[in-house]
Coordinates of C-alpha atoms and ligand atoms in Angstrom, one line a residue:
M1 CA 33.6 -13.6 -14.2
S2 CA 29.8 -12.4 -13.9
E3 CA 28.3 -11.8 -17.3
H4 CA 25.7 -9.2 -16.0
Q5 CA 25.8 -6.1 -13.8
F6 CA 22.9 -7.5 -11.5
N7 CA 22.6 -10.7 -9.5
I8 CA 19.1 -12.2 -9.1
L9 CA 18.2 -14.9 -6.4
V10 CA 15.1 -17.1 -7.2
T11 CA 14.6 -18.9 -4.0
E12 CA 13.1 -22.2 -5.5
P13 CA 12.9 -23.8 -8.9
I14 CA 10.2 -22.1 -11.2
P15 CA 9.1 -22.4 -14.8
E16 CA 12.4 -22.6 -17.0
K17 CA 11.0 -19.9 -19.3
V18 CA 11.0 -17.3 -16.4
I19 CA 14.6 -18.2 -15.5
Q20 CA 15.6 -17.8 -19.1
Y21 CA 13.9 -14.4 -19.3
L22 CA 15.6 -13.2 -16.2
G23 CA 18.9 -14.7 -17.4
E24 CA 18.9 -12.1 -20.2
F25 CA 19.2 -9.2 -17.7
G26 CA 21.0 -10.7 -14.6
N27 CA 23.1 -13.5 -13.2
V28 CA 20.4 -15.8 -12.0
T29 CA 20.9 -18.2 -9.0
V30 CA 18.1 -20.7 -8.3
G31 CA 18.0 -21.9 -4.8
E32 CA 17.0 -25.6 -3.7
V33 CA 13.4 -26.6 -2.7
G34 CA 13.0 -25.4 1.0
T35 CA 16.4 -23.8 1.7
Y36 CA 15.1 -20.4 2.0
Q37 CA 12.1 -21.1 4.2
N38 CA 14.7 -20.3 6.9
E39 CA 15.3 -16.6 7.8
Q40 CA 18.9 -17.1 8.6
A41 CA 19.6 -18.7 5.2
L42 CA 18.3 -15.8 3.5
I43 CA 20.2 -13.4 5.8
D44 CA 23.4 -15.4 4.9
D45 CA 23.0 -15.3 1.3
I46 CA 21.1 -12.1 0.3
G47 CA 24.1 -9.6 0.6
S48 CA 25.3 -9.9 -3.0
Y49 CA 21.9 -9.8 -4.7
H50 CA 20.1 -6.8 -6.4
A51 CA 16.9 -8.5 -6.9
L52 CA 14.9 -11.5 -5.0
L53 CA 12.3 -13.4 -6.6
C54 CA 10.9 -15.1 -3.5
M55 CA 8.2 -17.6 -2.7
L56 CA 5.3 -17.1 -0.1
S57 CA 7.0 -19.6 2.1
N58 CA 10.1 -17.3 2.5
P59 CA 10.0 -15.0 5.5
I60 CA 11.3 -11.8 4.1
S61 CA 11.7 -10.0 7.4
K62 CA 13.2 -6.7 8.3
N63 CA 16.5 -8.6 9.2
V64 CA 16.6 -10.2 5.9
L65 CA 15.9 -6.8 4.1
Q66 CA 18.6 -5.1 6.2
A67 CA 21.1 -7.7 5.2
G68 CA 20.2 -7.2 1.4
K69 CA 22.7 -4.3 1.1
K70 CA 22.4 -4.3 -2.7
L71 CA 18.6 -5.2 -2.8
Q72 CA 16.4 -3.1 -5.1
I73 CA 13.3 -5.3 -5.3
V74 CA 11.6 -8.2 -3.8
A75 CA 9.1 -9.9 -6.2
N76 CA 6.9 -12.4 -4.6
F77 CA 5.9 -15.5 -6.6
A78 CA 2.3 -15.1 -5.2
V79 CA -0.5 -12.5 -4.9
G80 CA -0.6 -12.7 -1.1
Y81 CA 2.5 -11.0 0.5
N82 CA 2.1 -11.4 4.2
N83 CA 5.5 -13.1 4.2
I84 CA 7.2 -9.8 3.4
D85 CA 7.6 -6.9 5.8
V86 CA 6.4 -4.3 3.4
A87 CA 6.8 -1.4 6.0
A88 CA 10.6 -2.4 6.4
A89 CA 11.1 -2.5 2.7
Q90 CA 9.6 0.9 2.2
E91 CA 11.9 2.3 5.0
L92 CA 14.9 0.8 3.2
S93 CA 13.7 1.8 -0.4
I94 CA 13.3 -1.7 -1.5
K95 CA 10.4 -2.2 -4.0
V96 CA 8.1 -5.0 -3.4
A97 CA 6.0 -6.7 -6.2
N98 CA 3.2 -9.5 -6.0
T99 CA 1.3 -11.1 -8.8
P100 CA -2.4 -10.1 -9.0
D101 CA -5.0 -11.0 -11.7
V102 CA -2.9 -14.0 -13.3
L103 CA -4.1 -16.6 -10.8
T104 CA -7.6 -15.5 -10.3
E105 CA -9.3 -18.0 -12.6
A106 CA -7.1 -20.9 -11.5
C107 CA -8.0 -20.1 -7.8
G108 CA -11.8 -19.7 -8.6
D109 CA -11.8 -23.1 -10.4
F110 CA -9.9 -24.7 -7.5
A111 CA -12.2 -23.2 -4.8
M112 CA -15.1 -24.7 -6.6
G113 CA -13.4 -28.0 -6.9
L114 CA -12.4 -28.0 -3.2
L115 CA -15.9 -27.4 -2.2
M116 CA -17.2 -30.3 -4.4
A117 CA -14.4 -32.6 -3.1
T118 CA -15.3 -31.8 0.4
T119 CA -19.2 -31.9 0.3
R120 CA -19.1 -35.2 -1.9
H121 CA -16.3 -36.9 0.0
F122 CA -14.0 -37.4 -3.0
Y123 CA -11.0 -38.2 -1.0
Q124 CA -12.7 -40.7 1.5
A125 CA -14.5 -42.4 -1.4
E126 CA -11.3 -42.9 -3.5
K127 CA -9.5 -44.1 -0.5
Y128 CA -12.3 -46.7 0.1
L129 CA -12.0 -47.8 -3.4
R130 CA -8.3 -48.1 -3.6
E131 CA -8.3 -50.0 -0.3
G132 CA -10.4 -52.7 -2.0
N133 CA -13.7 -51.8 -0.2
F134 CA -15.9 -51.2 -3.2
K135 CA -18.2 -54.2 -3.4
G136 CA -20.9 -52.6 -5.7
W137 CA -23.0 -49.5 -5.9
E138 CA -24.3 -48.3 -2.5
P139 CA -27.5 -46.5 -2.3
M140 CA -26.3 -45.0 1.2
G141 CA -22.5 -44.7 0.5
F142 CA -20.8 -41.3 0.7
L143 CA -23.8 -39.1 0.8
G144 CA -23.3 -35.3 0.9
P145 CA -25.3 -32.3 0.6
E146 CA -26.2 -30.7 -2.8
L147 CA -24.9 -27.2 -3.6
R148 CA -27.9 -26.0 -5.7
G149 CA -30.0 -23.6 -3.6
R150 CA -27.5 -23.3 -0.8
S151 CA -25.8 -20.1 0.2
L152 CA -22.1 -19.3 -0.3
G153 CA -20.8 -16.5 2.2
I154 CA -17.6 -15.0 0.9
V155 CA -15.2 -13.4 3.1
G156 CA -13.2 -11.0 0.9
M157 CA -14.9 -10.1 -2.3
G158 CA -11.8 -9.4 -4.4
R159 CA -10.9 -10.9 -7.6
I160 CA -10.6 -14.4 -6.3
G161 CA -13.8 -14.2 -4.3
Q162 CA -15.7 -13.0 -7.3
A163 CA -14.1 -15.7 -9.5
F164 CA -15.5 -18.3 -7.0
A165 CA -18.9 -16.6 -6.7
H166 CA -19.3 -16.8 -10.5
R167 CA -18.7 -20.4 -10.5
A168 CA -21.0 -21.0 -7.5
R169 CA -23.7 -19.1 -9.3
A170 CA -23.4 -21.7 -12.3
F171 CA -23.9 -24.3 -9.6
G172 CA -27.1 -22.6 -8.5
M173 CA -25.8 -21.2 -5.3
N174 CA -26.9 -17.9 -3.7
I175 CA -24.1 -15.5 -3.0
F176 CA -23.6 -13.6 0.3
Y177 CA -20.4 -11.6 1.0
H178 CA -18.7 -9.8 3.6
N179 CA -16.0 -7.2 2.7
R180 CA -14.2 -4.2 4.0
R181 CA -16.3 -2.1 1.4
Q182 CA -19.4 -2.9 -0.6
V183 CA -18.6 -3.7 -4.2
S184 CA -20.1 -2.0 -7.1
A185 CA -23.8 -2.4 -7.9
D186 CA -22.7 -3.9 -11.2
I187 CA -20.7 -6.7 -9.6
E188 CA -23.4 -7.2 -7.0
E189 CA -26.0 -7.5 -9.8
A190 CA -23.9 -9.8 -12.0
L191 CA -23.5 -12.2 -9.0
Q192 CA -26.9 -11.6 -7.5
A193 CA -24.9 -11.0 -4.3
T194 CA -26.0 -9.8 -1.0
Y195 CA -23.8 -7.6 1.1
F196 CA -23.3 -8.2 4.9
D197 CA -21.7 -5.6 6.9
D198 CA -21.5 -7.8 9.9
L199 CA -19.5 -11.2 9.4
N200 CA -21.2 -12.8 12.3
T201 CA -24.6 -12.3 10.9
M202 CA -23.5 -13.8 7.5
A203 CA -21.7 -16.7 9.1
A204 CA -24.9 -17.6 10.9
Q205 CA -26.9 -17.7 7.8
A206 CA -24.4 -19.2 5.2
D207 CA -24.3 -22.8 4.3
V208 CA -20.7 -22.5 3.0
L209 CA -18.2 -19.9 4.3
S210 CA -15.3 -19.3 2.1
L211 CA -12.3 -17.2 3.1
N212 CA -10.8 -15.2 0.3
C213 CA -9.3 -12.3 2.2
P214 CA -5.7 -11.4 2.7
L215 CA -3.9 -12.2 6.0
T216 CA -3.5 -9.0 7.9
P217 CA -3.5 -8.3 11.7
E218 CA -7.3 -7.8 11.5
T219 CA -8.0 -11.2 9.8
H220 CA -5.7 -13.1 11.9
H221 CA -7.9 -16.0 13.5
L222 CA -11.0 -14.3 12.1
V223 CA -12.5 -17.7 12.2
D224 CA -12.2 -18.7 15.8
S225 CA -14.3 -20.7 18.2
N226 CA -16.8 -17.8 18.6
L227 CA -17.5 -17.6 14.9
L228 CA -17.4 -21.4 14.4
N229 CA -20.1 -21.6 17.2
M230 CA -22.2 -19.1 15.2
M231 CA -22.2 -21.2 12.1
P232 CA -25.0 -23.7 11.4
N233 CA -24.1 -27.4 12.1
H234 CA -24.5 -28.3 8.5
A235 CA -22.0 -25.4 7.3
V236 CA -18.9 -26.1 5.3
L237 CA -15.7 -23.9 5.7
I238 CA -13.5 -23.4 2.7
N239 CA -10.1 -21.7 3.1
I240 CA -7.7 -21.0 0.0
S241 CA -6.6 -17.6 1.4
R242 CA -3.9 -18.0 4.3
G243 CA -3.8 -20.6 7.2
P244 CA -3.6 -18.2 10.1
V245 CA -7.0 -16.6 9.2
V246 CA -8.4 -19.8 10.9
D247 CA -7.7 -21.0 14.4
E248 CA -6.8 -24.5 13.5
A249 CA -7.2 -25.9 17.0
A250 CA -10.8 -24.3 17.2
L251 CA -11.6 -25.7 13.8
A252 CA -10.4 -29.2 14.5
E253 CA -12.6 -29.3 17.8
A254 CA -15.6 -27.8 15.8
L255 CA -15.3 -30.7 13.3
Q256 CA -14.9 -33.3 16.1
N257 CA -17.9 -32.0 17.9
G258 CA -20.2 -31.6 14.8
T259 CA -20.2 -27.8 15.5
I260 CA -19.8 -27.5 11.7
Y261 CA -20.1 -30.2 9.1
A262 CA -17.0 -30.1 7.0
A263 CA -14.0 -28.1 6.0
G264 CA -11.8 -27.9 2.8
L265 CA -8.3 -26.4 3.4
D266 CA -5.5 -25.6 1.0
V267 CA -3.7 -23.5 3.5
F268 CA -2.5 -24.0 7.1
E269 CA -1.3 -21.9 10.1
E270 CA 2.2 -23.2 10.1
E271 CA 3.0 -24.6 6.6
P272 CA 4.2 -27.1 5.9
K273 CA 3.0 -28.3 9.2
V274 CA -0.7 -29.3 9.6
H275 CA -2.3 -29.3 13.0
P276 CA -2.2 -33.0 14.2
K277 CA -5.8 -32.6 15.2
L278 CA -7.0 -31.6 11.7
L279 CA -5.2 -34.6 10.4
E280 CA -7.7 -36.7 12.5
A281 CA -10.8 -34.6 12.1
P282 CA -13.8 -35.9 10.3
N283 CA -15.1 -34.5 7.0
C284 CA -11.8 -32.3 6.5
T285 CA -10.3 -32.1 3.0
I286 CA -6.6 -30.9 3.2
L287 CA -4.5 -30.2 0.3
P288 CA -0.8 -28.8 0.1
H289 CA -1.5 -25.2 -1.0
I290 CA -2.1 -25.8 -4.7
A291 CA -5.0 -23.5 -5.6
S292 CA -2.8 -21.6 -8.3
A293 CA -1.1 -24.8 -9.5
T294 CA -1.9 -24.8 -13.2
F295 CA 0.9 -24.8 -15.8
E296 CA -0.5 -21.7 -17.4
T297 CA -1.0 -19.8 -14.1
R298 CA 2.4 -20.7 -12.7
N299 CA 4.1 -19.5 -15.9
A300 CA 2.1 -16.3 -15.8
I301 CA 2.9 -15.7 -12.0
G302 CA 6.6 -16.2 -12.7
M303 CA 6.8 -13.8 -15.7
L304 CA 4.7 -11.1 -13.8
A305 CA 7.2 -11.2 -10.9
A306 CA 10.2 -11.4 -13.3
K307 CA 9.0 -8.4 -15.3
A308 CA 8.7 -6.3 -12.1
I309 CA 12.3 -7.2 -11.2
V310 CA 13.5 -6.3 -14.8
Q311 CA 11.7 -3.0 -14.7
V312 CA 13.1 -2.0 -11.4
L313 CA 16.7 -3.0 -12.3
Q314 CA 16.3 -1.0 -15.5
G315 CA 15.2 2.1 -13.5
E316 CA 11.7 2.2 -14.7
K317 CA 9.3 4.6 -13.0
E318 CA 7.2 3.2 -10.3
Q319 CA 3.9 4.2 -11.9
N320 CA 4.9 2.2 -14.9
I321 CA 5.1 -1.1 -12.9
P322 CA 1.6 -2.0 -12.2
N323 CA 2.3 -4.9 -9.6
L324 CA 4.3 -2.9 -7.0
V325 CA 2.8 -2.9 -3.6
S326 CA 3.0 -0.4 -0.8
L327 CA 1.3 0.1 2.6
Ligands
LIG1 C1 -1.0 -16.7 -3.7 O1 -0.5 -16.5 -4.7 O2 -1.0 -15.9 -2.7 C2 -1.7 -18.1 -3.6 O3 -1.7 -18.5 -2.1 C3 -1.0 -19.1 -4.4 O4 -1.8 -20.2 -4.4

């Protein structure tokens, strides 16, 4: 017999502390890795659950939400929530939560690391060493550009964009940014940041272009062959936002042709697949969507999502649940 009134589905294993916390309020089922990356699996199972704690890899479509006859809340284990049909959830009076703020610093650190790894060829150099090719210090081995004095053009100057910009300032970089709205004068001053209303103009001038914007219909394939052609040949592209912001086929071609110098990617258009041409492209660092992967941050993400679930199931007023999202 069920111990609690509510059933909660957590689609993948997450920190135990979060499961224990949810277990005080509901009967928790934890899915196996990968099971719910499939829409039909969600449709088949969701009917008996009152709350869903899902991953960014789970397609929470209108069909899934409609099948969730008892569903009161969908809490995403991520800040980006492009995997959830928020409009459909609103129509069905199902609340949606995400996890802002708690992953900002981990992602800022990671973006800086990815930029370093990409420009200084960490992966290729380590591979070279492991394969037994290191015969002694080489004055011309694995050269890459310095970051000091270079410009970082940030697309999407939200929390994570700003966290990256702060770190890049410490490395002596100059900050450009493009955003839907100009940020406050205080933020601009702290970062010594220059606003570009026009993305193309910024892309043509930035040594590094970093994508830190959400995936929306407007940002889908924002980086396409046109934009890549505007970037300088020595430019580096960094993407820790969402894969479909970049046209991967066009990027692979740009790397092959030397249209741009390098790319550091943590996200892909059709995760977990990676475009085969990107796998072969020169100067391309590719990582399996790990920007927020610190012990501290993944615990905090889980607790924030779980708290929203508990608040909703306990009938808390919407205005008291800070991480609910709406259109
Ligand atoms: C998010 O939370 O949206 C990130 O992609 C996790 O790394």
